[in-house]
PDB file of C-alpha atoms in Angstrom:
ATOM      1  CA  UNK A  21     -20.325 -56.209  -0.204  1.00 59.00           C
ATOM      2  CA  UNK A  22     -18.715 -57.057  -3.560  1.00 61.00           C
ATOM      3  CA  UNK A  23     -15.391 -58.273  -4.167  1.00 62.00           C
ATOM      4  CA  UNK A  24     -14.524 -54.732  -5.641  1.00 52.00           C
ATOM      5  CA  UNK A  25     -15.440 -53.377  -2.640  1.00 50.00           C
ATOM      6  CA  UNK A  26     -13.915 -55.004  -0.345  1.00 57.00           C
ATOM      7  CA  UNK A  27     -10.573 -54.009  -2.007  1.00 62.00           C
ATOM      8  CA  UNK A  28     -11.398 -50.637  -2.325  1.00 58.00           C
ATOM      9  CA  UNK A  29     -12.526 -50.015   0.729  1.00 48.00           C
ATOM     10  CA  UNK A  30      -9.327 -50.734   2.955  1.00 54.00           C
ATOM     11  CA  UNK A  31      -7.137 -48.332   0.125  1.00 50.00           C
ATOM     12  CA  UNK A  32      -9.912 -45.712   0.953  1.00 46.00           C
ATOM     13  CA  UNK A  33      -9.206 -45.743   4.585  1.00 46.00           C
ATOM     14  CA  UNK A  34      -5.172 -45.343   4.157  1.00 47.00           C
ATOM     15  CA  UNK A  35      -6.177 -42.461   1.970  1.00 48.00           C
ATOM     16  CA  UNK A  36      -8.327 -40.893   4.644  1.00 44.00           C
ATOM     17  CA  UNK A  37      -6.333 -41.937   7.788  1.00 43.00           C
ATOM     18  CA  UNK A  38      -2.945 -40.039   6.019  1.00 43.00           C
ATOM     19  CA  UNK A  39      -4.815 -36.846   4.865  1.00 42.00           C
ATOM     20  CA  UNK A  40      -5.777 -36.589   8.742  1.00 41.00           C
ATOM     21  CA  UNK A  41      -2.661 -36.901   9.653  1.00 43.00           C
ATOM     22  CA  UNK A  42      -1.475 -34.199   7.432  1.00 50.00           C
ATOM     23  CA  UNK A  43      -4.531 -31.600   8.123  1.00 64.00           C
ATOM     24  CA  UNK A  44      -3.569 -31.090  12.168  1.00 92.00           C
ATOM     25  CA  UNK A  45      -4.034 -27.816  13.939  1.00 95.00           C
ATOM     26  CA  UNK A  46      -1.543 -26.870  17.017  1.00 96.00           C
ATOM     27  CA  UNK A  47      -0.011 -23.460  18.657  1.00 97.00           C
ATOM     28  CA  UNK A  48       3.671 -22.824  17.829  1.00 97.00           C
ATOM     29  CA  UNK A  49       6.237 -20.111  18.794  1.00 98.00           C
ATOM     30  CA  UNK A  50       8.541 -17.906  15.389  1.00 98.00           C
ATOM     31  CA  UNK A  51      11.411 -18.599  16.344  1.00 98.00           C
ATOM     32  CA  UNK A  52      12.970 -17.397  13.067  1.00 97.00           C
ATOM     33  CA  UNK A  53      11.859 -15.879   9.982  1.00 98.00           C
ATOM     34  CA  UNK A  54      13.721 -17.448   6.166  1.00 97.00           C
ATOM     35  CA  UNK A  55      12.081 -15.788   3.899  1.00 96.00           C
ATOM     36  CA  UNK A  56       8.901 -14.233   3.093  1.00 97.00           C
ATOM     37  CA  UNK A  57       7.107 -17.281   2.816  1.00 97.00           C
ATOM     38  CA  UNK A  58       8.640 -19.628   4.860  1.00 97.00           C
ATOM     39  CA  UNK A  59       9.386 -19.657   9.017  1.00 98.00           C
ATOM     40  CA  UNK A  60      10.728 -21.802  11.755  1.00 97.00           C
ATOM     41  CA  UNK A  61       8.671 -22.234  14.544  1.00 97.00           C
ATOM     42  CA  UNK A  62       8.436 -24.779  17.756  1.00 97.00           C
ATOM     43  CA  UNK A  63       5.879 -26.940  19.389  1.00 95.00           C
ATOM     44  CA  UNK A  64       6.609 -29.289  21.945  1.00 93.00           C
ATOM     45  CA  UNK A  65      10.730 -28.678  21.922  1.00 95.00           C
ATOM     46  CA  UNK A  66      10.561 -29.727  18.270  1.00 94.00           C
ATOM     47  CA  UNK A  67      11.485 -27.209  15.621  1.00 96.00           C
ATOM     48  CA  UNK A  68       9.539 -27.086  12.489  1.00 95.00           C
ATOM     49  CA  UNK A  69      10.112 -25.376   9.264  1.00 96.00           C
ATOM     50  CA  UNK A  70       7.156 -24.504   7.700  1.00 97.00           C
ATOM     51  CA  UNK A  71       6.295 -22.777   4.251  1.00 96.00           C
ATOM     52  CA  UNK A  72       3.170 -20.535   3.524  1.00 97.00           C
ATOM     53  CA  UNK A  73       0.430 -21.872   1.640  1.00 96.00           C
ATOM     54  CA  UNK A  74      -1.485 -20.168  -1.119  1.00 96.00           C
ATOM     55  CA  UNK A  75       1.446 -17.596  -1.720  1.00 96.00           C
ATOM     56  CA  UNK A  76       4.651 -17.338  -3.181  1.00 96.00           C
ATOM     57  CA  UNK A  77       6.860 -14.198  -1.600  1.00 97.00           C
ATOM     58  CA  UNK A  78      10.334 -12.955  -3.626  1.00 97.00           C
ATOM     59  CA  UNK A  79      13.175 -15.226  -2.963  1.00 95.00           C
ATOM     60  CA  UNK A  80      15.574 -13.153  -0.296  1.00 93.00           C
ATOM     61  CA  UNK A  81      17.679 -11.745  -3.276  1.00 93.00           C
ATOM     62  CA  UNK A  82      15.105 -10.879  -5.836  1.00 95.00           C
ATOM     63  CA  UNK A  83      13.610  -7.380  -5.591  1.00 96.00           C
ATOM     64  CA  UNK A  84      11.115  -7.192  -2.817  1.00 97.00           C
ATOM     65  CA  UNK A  85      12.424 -10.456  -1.225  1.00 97.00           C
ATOM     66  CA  UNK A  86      13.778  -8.188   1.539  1.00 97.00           C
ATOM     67  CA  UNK A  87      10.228  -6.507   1.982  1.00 98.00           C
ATOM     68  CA  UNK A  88       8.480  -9.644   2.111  1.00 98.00           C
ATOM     69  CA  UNK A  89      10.867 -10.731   4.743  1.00 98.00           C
ATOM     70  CA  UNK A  90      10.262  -7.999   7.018  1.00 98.00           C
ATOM     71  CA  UNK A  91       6.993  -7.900   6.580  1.00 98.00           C
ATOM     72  CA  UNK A  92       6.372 -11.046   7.788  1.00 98.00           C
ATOM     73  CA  UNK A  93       8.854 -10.705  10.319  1.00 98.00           C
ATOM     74  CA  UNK A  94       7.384  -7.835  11.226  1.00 98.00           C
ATOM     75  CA  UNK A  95       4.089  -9.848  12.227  1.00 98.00           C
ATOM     76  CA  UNK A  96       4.737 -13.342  14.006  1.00 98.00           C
ATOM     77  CA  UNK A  97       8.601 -13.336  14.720  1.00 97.00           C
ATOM     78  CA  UNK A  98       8.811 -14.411  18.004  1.00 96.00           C
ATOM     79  CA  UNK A  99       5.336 -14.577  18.479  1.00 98.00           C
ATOM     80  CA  UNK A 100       2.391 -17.162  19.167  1.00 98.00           C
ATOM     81  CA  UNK A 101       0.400 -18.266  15.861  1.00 98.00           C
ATOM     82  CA  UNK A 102      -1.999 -21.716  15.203  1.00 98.00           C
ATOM     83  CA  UNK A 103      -0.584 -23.488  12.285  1.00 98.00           C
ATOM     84  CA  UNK A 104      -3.101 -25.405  10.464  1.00 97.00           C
ATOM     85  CA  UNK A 105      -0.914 -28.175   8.320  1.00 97.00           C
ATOM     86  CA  UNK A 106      -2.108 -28.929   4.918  1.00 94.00           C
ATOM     87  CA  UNK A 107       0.745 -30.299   3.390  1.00 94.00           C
ATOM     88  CA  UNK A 108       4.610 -31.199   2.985  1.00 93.00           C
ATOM     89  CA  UNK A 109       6.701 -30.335   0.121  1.00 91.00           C
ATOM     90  CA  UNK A 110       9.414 -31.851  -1.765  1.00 90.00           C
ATOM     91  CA  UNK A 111      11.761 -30.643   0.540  1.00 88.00           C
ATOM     92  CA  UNK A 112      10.031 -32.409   3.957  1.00 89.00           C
ATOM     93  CA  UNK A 113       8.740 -28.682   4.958  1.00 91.00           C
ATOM     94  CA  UNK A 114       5.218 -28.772   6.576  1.00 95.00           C
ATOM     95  CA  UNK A 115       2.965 -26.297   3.990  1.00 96.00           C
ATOM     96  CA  UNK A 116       0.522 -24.682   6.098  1.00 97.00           C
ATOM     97  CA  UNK A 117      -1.582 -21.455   6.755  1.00 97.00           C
ATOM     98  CA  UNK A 118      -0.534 -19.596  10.187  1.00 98.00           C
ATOM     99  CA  UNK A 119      -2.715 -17.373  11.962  1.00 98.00           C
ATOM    100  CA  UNK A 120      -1.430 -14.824  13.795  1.00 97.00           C
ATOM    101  CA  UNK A 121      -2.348 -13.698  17.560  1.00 95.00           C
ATOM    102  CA  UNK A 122      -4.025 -11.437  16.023  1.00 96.00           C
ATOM    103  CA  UNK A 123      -6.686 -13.243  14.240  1.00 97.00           C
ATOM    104  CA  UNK A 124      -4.305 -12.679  10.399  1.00 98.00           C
ATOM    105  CA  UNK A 125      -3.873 -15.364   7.815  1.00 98.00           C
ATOM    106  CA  UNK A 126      -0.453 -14.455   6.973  1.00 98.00           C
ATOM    107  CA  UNK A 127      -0.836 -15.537   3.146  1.00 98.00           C
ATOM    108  CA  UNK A 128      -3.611 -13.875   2.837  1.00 98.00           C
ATOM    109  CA  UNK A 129      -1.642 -10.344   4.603  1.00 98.00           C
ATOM    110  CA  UNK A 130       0.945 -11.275   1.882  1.00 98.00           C
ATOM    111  CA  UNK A 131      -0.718 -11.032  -0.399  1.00 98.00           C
ATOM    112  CA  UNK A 132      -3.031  -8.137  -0.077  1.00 98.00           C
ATOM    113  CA  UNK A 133       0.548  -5.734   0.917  1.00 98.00           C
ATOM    114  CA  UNK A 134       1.478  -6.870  -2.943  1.00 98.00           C
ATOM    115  CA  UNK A 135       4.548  -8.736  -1.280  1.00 98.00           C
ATOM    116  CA  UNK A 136       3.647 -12.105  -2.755  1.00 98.00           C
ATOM    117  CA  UNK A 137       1.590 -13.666  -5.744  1.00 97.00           C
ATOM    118  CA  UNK A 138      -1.344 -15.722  -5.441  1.00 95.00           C
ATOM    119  CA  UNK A 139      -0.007 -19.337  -5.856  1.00 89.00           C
ATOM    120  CA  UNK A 140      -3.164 -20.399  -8.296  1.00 84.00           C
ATOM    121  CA  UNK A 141      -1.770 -23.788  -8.736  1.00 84.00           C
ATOM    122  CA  UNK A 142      -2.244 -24.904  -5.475  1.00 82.00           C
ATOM    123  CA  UNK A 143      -5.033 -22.614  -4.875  1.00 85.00           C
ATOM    124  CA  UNK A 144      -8.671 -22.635  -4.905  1.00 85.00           C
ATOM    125  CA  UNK A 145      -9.133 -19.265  -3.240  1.00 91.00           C
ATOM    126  CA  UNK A 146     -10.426 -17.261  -5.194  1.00 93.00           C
ATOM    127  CA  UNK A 147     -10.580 -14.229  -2.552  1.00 96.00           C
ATOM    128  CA  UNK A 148      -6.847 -14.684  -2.550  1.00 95.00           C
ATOM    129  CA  UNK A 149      -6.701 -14.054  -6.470  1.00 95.00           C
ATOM    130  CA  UNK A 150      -8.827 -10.740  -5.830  1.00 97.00           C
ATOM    131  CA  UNK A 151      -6.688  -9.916  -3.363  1.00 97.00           C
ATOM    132  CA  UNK A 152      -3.650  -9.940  -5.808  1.00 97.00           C
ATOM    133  CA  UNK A 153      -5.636  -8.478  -8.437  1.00 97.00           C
ATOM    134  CA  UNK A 154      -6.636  -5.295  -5.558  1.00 98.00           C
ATOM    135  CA  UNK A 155      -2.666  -5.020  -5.259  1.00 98.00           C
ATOM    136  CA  UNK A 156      -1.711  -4.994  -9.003  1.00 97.00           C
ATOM    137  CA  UNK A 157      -4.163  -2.182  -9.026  1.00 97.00           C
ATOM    138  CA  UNK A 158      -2.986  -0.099  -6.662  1.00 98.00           C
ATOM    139  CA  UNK A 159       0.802  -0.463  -7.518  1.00 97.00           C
ATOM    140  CA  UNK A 160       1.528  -1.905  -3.777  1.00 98.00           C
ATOM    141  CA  UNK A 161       4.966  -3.594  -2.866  1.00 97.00           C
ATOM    142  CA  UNK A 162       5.747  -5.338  -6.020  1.00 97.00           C
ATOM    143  CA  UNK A 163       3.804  -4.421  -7.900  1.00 98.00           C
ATOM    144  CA  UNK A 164       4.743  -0.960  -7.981  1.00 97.00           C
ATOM    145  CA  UNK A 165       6.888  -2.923 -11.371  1.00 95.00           C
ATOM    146  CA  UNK A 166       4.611  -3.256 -14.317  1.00 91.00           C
ATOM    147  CA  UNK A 167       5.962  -6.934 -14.902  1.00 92.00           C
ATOM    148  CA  UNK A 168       7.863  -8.414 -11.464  1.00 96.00           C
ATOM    149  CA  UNK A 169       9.288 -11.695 -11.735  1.00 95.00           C
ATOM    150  CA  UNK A 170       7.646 -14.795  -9.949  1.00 94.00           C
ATOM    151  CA  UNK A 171      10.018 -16.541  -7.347  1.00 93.00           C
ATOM    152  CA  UNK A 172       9.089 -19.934  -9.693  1.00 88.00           C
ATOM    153  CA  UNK A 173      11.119 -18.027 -12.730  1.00 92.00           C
ATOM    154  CA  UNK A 174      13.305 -16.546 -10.766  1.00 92.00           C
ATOM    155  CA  UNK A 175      14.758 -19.976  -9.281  1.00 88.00           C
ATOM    156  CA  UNK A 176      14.548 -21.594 -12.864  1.00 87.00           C
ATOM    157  CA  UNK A 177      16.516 -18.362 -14.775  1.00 84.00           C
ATOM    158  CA  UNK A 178      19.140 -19.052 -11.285  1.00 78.00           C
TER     159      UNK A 178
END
């Protein structure tokens, strides 16, 4: 083993030992729904706030912010769905896809209603950006508007 090596290698292990410790799977309860794209839920007496990945929903006072609320609402509040953490954010929330007890990727069920936009920057699914592109088409949720605002420009222009 070469001296490179050898100092590489231990740096390689953090790496691998914290994105493990990110990417964890576990079964949580909604208690409460924020916005379209982000929920409180608990596991183990310890609430959680947690924020969709892939998608970006309105913010609660931009048009459709209120759709995108219920929707969501509409499948997991109060309900049992696996979270599958990928990430956290700037703001310590866990980012992570949640599948409901019915089998749903909620992003993904976002996304396809027209209620959020594909977040491409942090994205690699491209079934997600078809998805959108299947909404645009059809004029569903918002974009029934020719142009809607993202939530990014939306909190910038606030």
């Amino acid at each position: 083993m070469t001296q490179h090596t050898r100092r590489i290698l231990p740096l390689l292990l953090f790496f691998l030992l914290c994105t493990q410790l990110l990417a964890q799977t576990f079964t949580a309860r909604v208690i409460r729904v924020l916005d379209g794209d982000t929920i409180a839920i608990v596991s183990d007496g310890t609430q959680i706030r947690v924020r969709l990945a892939e998608c970006d929903a309105p913010e609660s006072d931009q048009p459709f912010g209120s759709a995108a609320t219920q929707f969501t609402a509409s499948l997991v509040s109060g309900r049992s769905v696996t979270v599958h953490v990928t990430d956290k954010d700037k703001y310590g929330r866990s980012i992570a896809h949640i599948t409901t007890d019915q089998g749903l990727d909620l992003s993904t069920e976002l996304i396809r209603a027209g209620l959020a936009w594909w977040y491409r920057q942090y994205s690699r699914n491209l079934q997600l950006g078809f998805l959108e592109t299947q909404a645009r088409d059809a004029h569903r949720g918002l974009w029934i508007d020719p142009n809607p605002t993202p939530p990014s420009v939306w909190r910038h222009a606030r």
